[in-house]
Coordinates of C-alpha atoms and ligand atoms in Angstrom, one line a residue:
X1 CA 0.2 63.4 45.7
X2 CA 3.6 63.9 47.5
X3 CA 5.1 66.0 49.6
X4 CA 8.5 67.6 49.6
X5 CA 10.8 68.6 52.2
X6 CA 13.8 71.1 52.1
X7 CA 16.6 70.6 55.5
X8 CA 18.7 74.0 55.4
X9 CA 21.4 72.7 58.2
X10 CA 22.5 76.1 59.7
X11 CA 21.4 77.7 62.8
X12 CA 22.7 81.0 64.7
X13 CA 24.3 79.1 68.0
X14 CA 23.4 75.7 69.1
X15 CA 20.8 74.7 71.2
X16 CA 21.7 72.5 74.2
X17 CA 19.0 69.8 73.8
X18 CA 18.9 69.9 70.2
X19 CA 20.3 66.5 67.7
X20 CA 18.6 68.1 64.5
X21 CA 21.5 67.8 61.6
X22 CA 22.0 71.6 62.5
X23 CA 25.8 73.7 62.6
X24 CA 26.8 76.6 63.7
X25 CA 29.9 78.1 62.1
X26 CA 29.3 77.2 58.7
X27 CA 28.2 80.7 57.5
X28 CA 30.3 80.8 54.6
X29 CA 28.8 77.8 53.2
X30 CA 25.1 79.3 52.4
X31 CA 25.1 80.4 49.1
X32 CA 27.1 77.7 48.3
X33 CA 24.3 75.1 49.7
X34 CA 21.3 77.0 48.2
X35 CA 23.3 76.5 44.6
X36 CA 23.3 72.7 45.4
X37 CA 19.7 72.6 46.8
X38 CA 19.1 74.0 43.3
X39 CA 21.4 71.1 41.7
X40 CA 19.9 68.4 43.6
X41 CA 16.4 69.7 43.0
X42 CA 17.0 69.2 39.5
X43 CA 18.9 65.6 39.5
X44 CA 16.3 64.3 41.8
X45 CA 13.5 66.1 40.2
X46 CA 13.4 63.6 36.9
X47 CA 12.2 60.7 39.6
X48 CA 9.7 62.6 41.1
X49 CA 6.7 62.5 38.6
X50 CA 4.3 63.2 41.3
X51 CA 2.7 66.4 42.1
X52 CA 3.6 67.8 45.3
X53 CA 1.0 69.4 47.6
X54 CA 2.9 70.5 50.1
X55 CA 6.7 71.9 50.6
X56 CA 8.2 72.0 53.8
X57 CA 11.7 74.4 54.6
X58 CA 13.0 73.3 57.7
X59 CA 16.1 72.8 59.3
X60 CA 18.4 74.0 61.5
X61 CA 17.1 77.3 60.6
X62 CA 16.3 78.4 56.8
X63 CA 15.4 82.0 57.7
X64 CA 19.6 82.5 58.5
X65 CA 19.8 82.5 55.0
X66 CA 19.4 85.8 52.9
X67 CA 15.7 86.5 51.7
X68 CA 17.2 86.4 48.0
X69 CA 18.1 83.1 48.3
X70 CA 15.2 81.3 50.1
X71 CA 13.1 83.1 47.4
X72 CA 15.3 81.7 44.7
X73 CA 15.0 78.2 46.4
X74 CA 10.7 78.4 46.8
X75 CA 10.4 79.8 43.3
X76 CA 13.0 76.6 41.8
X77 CA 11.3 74.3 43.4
X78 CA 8.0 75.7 41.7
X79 CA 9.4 75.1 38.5
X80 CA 11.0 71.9 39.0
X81 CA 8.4 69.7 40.5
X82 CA 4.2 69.8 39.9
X83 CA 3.4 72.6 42.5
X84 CA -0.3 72.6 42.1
X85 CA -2.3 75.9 42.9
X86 CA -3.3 75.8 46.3
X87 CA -0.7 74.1 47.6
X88 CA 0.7 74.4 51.3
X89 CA 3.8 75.9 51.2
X90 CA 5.7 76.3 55.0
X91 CA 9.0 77.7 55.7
X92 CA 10.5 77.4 59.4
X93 CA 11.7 80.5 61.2
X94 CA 13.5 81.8 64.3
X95 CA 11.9 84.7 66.1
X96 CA 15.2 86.4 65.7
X97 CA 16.2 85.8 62.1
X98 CA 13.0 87.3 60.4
X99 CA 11.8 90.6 59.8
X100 CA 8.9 92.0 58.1
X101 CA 11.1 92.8 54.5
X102 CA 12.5 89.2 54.8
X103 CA 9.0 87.8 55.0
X104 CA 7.0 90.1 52.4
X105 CA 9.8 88.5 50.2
X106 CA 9.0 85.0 51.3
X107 CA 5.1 85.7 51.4
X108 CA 5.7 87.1 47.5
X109 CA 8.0 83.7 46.7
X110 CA 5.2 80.9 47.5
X111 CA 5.2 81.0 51.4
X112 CA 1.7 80.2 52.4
X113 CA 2.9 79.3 55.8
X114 CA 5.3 79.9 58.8
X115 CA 6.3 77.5 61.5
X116 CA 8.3 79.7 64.1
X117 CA 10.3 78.3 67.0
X118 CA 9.0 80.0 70.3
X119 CA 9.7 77.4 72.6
X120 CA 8.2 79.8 75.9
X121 CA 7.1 82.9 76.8
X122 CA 9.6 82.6 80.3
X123 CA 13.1 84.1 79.6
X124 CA 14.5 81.4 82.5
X125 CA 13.4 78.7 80.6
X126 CA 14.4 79.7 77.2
X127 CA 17.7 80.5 78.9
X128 CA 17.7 76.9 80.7
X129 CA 17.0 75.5 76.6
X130 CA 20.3 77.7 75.4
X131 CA 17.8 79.7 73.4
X132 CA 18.7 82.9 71.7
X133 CA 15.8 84.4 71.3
X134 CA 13.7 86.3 74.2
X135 CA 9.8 86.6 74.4
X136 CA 9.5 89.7 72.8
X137 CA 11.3 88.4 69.8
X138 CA 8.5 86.0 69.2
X139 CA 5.9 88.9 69.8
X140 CA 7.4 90.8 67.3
X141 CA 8.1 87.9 64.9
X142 CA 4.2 87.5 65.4
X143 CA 3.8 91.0 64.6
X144 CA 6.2 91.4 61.4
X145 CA 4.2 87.6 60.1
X146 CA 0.8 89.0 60.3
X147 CA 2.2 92.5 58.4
X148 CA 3.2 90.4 55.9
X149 CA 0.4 88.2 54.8
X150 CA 0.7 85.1 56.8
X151 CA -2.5 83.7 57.2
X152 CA -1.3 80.4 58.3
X153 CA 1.3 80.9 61.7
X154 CA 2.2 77.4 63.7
X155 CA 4.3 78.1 67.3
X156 CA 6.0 75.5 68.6
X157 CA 6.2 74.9 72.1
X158 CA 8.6 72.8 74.5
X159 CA 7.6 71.6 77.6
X160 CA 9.7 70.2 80.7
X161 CA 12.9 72.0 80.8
X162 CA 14.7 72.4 83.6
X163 CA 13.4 75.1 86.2
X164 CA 10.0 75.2 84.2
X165 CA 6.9 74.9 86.5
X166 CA 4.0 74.4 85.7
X167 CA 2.6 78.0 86.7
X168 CA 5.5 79.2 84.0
X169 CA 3.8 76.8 81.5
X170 CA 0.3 78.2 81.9
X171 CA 1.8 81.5 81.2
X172 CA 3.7 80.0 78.3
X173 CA 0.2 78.3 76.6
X174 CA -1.8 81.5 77.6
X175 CA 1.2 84.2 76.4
X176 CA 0.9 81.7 73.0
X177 CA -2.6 81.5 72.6
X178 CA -3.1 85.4 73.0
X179 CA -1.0 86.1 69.8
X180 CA -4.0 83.6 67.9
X181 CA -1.7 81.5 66.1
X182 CA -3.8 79.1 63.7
X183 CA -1.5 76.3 64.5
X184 CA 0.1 75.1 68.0
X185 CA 2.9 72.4 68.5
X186 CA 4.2 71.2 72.0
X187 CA 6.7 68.9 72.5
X188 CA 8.1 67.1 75.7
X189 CA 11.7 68.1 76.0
X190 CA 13.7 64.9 75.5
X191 CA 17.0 63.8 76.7
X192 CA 19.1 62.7 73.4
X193 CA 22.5 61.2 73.8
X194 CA 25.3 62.9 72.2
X195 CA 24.1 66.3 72.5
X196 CA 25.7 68.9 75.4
X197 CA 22.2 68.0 77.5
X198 CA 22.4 64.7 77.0
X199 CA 26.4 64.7 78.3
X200 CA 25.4 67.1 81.3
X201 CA 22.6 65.3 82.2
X202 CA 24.6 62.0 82.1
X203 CA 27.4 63.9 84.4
X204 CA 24.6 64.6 87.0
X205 CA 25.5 68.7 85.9
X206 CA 21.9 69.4 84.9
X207 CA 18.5 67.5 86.0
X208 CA 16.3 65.8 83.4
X209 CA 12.9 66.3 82.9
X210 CA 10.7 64.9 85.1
X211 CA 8.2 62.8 83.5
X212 CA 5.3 63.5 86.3
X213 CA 5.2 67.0 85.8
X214 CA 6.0 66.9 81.6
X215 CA 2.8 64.3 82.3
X216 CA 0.6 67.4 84.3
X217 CA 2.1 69.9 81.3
X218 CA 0.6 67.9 78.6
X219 CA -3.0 67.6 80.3
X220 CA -2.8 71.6 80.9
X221 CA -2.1 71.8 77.5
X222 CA -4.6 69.8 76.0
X223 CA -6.8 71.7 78.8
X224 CA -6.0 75.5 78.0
X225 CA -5.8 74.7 73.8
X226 CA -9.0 72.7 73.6
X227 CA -10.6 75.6 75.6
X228 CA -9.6 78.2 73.3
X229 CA -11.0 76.1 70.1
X230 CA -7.9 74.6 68.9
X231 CA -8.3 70.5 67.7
X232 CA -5.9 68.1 69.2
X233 CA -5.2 66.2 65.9
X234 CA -1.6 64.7 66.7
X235 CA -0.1 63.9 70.3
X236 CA 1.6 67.0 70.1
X237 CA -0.2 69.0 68.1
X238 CA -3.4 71.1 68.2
X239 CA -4.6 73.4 64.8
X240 CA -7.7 76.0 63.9
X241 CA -10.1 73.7 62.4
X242 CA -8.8 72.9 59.0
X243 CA -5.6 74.6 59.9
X244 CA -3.7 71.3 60.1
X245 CA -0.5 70.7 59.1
X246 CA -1.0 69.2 55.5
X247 CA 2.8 68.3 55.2
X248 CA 3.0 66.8 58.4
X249 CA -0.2 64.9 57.8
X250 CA 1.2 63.2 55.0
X251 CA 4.0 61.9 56.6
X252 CA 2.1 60.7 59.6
X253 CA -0.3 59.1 56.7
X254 CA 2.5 57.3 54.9
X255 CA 2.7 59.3 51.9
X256 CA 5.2 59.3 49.6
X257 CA 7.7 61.9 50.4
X258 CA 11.0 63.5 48.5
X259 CA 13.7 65.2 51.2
X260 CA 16.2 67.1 49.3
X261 CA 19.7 68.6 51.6
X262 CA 21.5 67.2 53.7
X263 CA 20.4 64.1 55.7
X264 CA 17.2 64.9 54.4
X265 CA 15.3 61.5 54.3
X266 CA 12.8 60.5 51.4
X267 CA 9.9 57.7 51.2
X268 CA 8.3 55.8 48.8
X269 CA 6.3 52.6 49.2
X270 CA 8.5 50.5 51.2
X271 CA 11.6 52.2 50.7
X272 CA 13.1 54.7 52.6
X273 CA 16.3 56.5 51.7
X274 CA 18.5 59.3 53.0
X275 CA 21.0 61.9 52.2
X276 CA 24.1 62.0 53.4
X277 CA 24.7 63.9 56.9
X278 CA 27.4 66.5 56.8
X279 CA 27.2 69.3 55.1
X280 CA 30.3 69.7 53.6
X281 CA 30.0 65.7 52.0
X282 CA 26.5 66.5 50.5
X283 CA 27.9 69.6 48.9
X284 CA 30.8 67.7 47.3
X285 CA 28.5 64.4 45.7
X286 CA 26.1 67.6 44.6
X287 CA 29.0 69.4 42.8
X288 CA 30.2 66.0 41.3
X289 CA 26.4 66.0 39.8
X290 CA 25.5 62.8 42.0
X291 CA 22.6 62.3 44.3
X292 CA 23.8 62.5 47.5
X293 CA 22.1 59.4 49.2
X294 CA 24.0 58.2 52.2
X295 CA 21.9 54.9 52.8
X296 CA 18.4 53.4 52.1
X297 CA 16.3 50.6 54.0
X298 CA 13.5 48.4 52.8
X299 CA 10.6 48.0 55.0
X300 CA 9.3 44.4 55.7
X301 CA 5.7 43.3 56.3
X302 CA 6.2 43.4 59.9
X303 CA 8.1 46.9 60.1
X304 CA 5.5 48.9 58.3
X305 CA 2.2 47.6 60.1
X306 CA 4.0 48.5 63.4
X307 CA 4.7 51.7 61.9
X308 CA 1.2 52.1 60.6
X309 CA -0.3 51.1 64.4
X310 CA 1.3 53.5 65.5
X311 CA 1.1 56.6 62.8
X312 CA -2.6 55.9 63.3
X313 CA -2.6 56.1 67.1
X314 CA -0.5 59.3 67.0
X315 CA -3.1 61.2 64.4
X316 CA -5.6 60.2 67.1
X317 CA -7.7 58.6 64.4
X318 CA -7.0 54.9 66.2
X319 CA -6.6 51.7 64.7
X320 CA -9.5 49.0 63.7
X321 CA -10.5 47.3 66.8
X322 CA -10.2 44.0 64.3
X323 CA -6.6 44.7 64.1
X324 CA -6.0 43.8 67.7
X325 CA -6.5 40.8 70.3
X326 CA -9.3 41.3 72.7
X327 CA -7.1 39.6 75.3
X328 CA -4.6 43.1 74.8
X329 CA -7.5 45.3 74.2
X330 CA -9.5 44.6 77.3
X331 CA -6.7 45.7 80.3
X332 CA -6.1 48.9 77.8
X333 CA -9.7 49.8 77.9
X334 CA -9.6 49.0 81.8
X335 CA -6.5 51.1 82.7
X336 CA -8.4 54.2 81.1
X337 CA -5.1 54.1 78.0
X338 CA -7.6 53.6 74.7
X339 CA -11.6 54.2 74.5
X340 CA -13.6 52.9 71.7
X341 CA -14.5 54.9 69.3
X342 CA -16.6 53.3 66.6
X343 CA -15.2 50.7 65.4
X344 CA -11.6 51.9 66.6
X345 CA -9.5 52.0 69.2
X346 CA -8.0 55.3 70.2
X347 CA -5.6 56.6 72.5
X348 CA -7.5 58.7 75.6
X349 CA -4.8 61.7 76.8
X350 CA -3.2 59.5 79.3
X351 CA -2.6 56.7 76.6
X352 CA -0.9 59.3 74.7
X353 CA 2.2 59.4 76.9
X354 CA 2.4 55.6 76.3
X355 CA 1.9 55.5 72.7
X356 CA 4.7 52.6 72.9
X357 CA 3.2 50.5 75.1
X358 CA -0.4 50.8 73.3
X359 CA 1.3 49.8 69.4
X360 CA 3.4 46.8 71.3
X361 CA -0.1 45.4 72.6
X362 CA -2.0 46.3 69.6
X363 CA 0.4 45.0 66.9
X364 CA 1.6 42.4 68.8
Ligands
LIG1 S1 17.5 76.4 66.5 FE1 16.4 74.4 66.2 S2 17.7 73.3 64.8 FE2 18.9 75.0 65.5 S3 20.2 74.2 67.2 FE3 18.3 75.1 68.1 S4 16.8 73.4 68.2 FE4 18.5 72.8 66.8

């Protein structure tokens, strides 16, 4: 089994925090990029014998592009690669770039599943994040998913940005867990050189995040979420029982994994590979009938059990308490940062926020 994922680089404006491979301005390009999704889908296909359980659309934002394409996209990528029945099929949305027509049509394409961007339910804070959307926008978005079918709705959340409190943040995890999404992600806002946060911040024009309070956000969110039945199954994410992200899953459990668009990376065994970045360059290899790979690494011994410690710390199912010295175990165990369970050692909530830490002494 594999999984596939599909980057669609465009977005309505950009987002001040964001360094996704995501442009604004490139309108005129869509159809265009859909015809070499197509292409690529194709040249790439004939090395791709697996069957792929799950499909991922993300981006930038896929639902900026017409509902006529995206269909064409999910129903190519049927016929291109083993689709099996029954597989999970998600497509990422804005709340302001869907509509209930837009998502019937994705619903009667292969969509089994919508991951929308809410961010928060406080218009101060999603103006503070350069968001376009308001609240309502995601109540409505909520509204229009339901109408049309979707069974299967993940929010994601961002936590820390400047001006949020934490009061504003209990309103933000209640407001989201009153419109019963199945699926719930929250992320610490991060600080990532190179984008216009990142330059601000650096300038001493806007505050970062402070790490105290993203610290309390967290435990109120595993607090509220765990009260109202959802599973913590990844550090930052919490699902309906058997509502888990399948695609996600599979990356977090090493499987092998085909990326098609631009900078789209892929995985197979040791090697990991890429696309190129820029839009415009990945269109022009496409056209030429190449595959667009940009670069490619090999993973040594060393690389990937690091990578594995820590995979299996994040999925909260722990690592073998064989795997690690007793000598690095013991102060973890003391400080309150892992707790046995079984016969492995996994993170407790406040070893989450050190997951770093924990795989340096574990895989040391
Ligand atoms: S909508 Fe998402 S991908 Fe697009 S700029 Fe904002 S954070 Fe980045």
């Amino acid at each position: 089994m594999s999984g596939l994922y599909v980057h669609v680089p465009f977005c309505l404006t950009r987002c001040g925090y964001c360094d996704f491979n995501a442009y604004t301005g490139l309108d005129h390009l869509r159809s265009r990029y859909v015809r070499a999704l197509l292409r690529e889908a194709e040249l790439a296909g004939a090395a791709w014998p697996e069957p792929v359980e799950t499909v991922f659309v993300g981006g930038g934002t896929p639902t900026t592009l017409a509902a006529e394409d995206l269909a064409a996209l999910l129903v190519a990528l049927r016929e291109r690669y083993r689709v099996p029945p029954g597989a999970e099929v998600t497509v990422e949305a804005n709340p302001d770039t869907v509509d209930v027509g837009k998502l019937v049509v994705l619903r009667e394409s292969g969509a089994t599943r919508l991951s929308m961007g809410a961010q928060s339910f406080d218009p101060t804070v999603l103006a503070s994040l350069e968001r376009v959307h308001g609240p309502d926008a995601v109540r409505r978005a909520m509204a229009a998913a339901r109408e049309a079918g979707f069974e299967d709705v993940n929010l994601d959340l961002i936590y820390g940005a400047e001006g949020e409190t934490l009061a504003s943040w209990q309103r933000t995890l209640r407001e989201a867990i009153a419109l019963g999404p199945e699926h719930v992600s929250a992320y610490a806002l991060t600080v990532e050189p190179g984008t216009p946060l990142g330059r601000a911040v650096a300038l001493g024009l806007r505050r970062p995040p402070d790490p105290d309070l993203q610290a309390d956000m967290f435990a109120l969110a595993c607090e509220l979420l765990g009260e109202a039945g959802y599973r913590h199954y990844e550090v930052s994410n919490w699902a309906r029982p058997g509502r888990e992200c399948r695609h996600n899953l599979g990356y977090w459990r090493r499987r092998p994994y085909l990326g098609l668009g631009a900078g789209a990376h892929s995985f197979r065994g040791e090697r990991r590979w890429w696309n190129v970045r820029p839009p415009e360059e990945y269109l022009r290899r496409v056209e030429a009938g190449e595959l667009p790979i940009g670069g490619e690494e090999r993973l040594g011994p060393e690389q990937a059990h690091l990578e594995e410690v820590l995979l299996r710390l994040r999925i909260l199912e722990g690592v073998p308490a064989s795997w690690a010295e007793p000598r690095a175990v013991e102060p973890l165990l003391d400080a309150g940062l892992l707790r046995e369970q079984g016969a492995s050692l996994v993170p407790t909530e406040r070893g989450m926020l050190l997951l770093n830490e924990l795989v340096l002494a574990l895989a040391g």
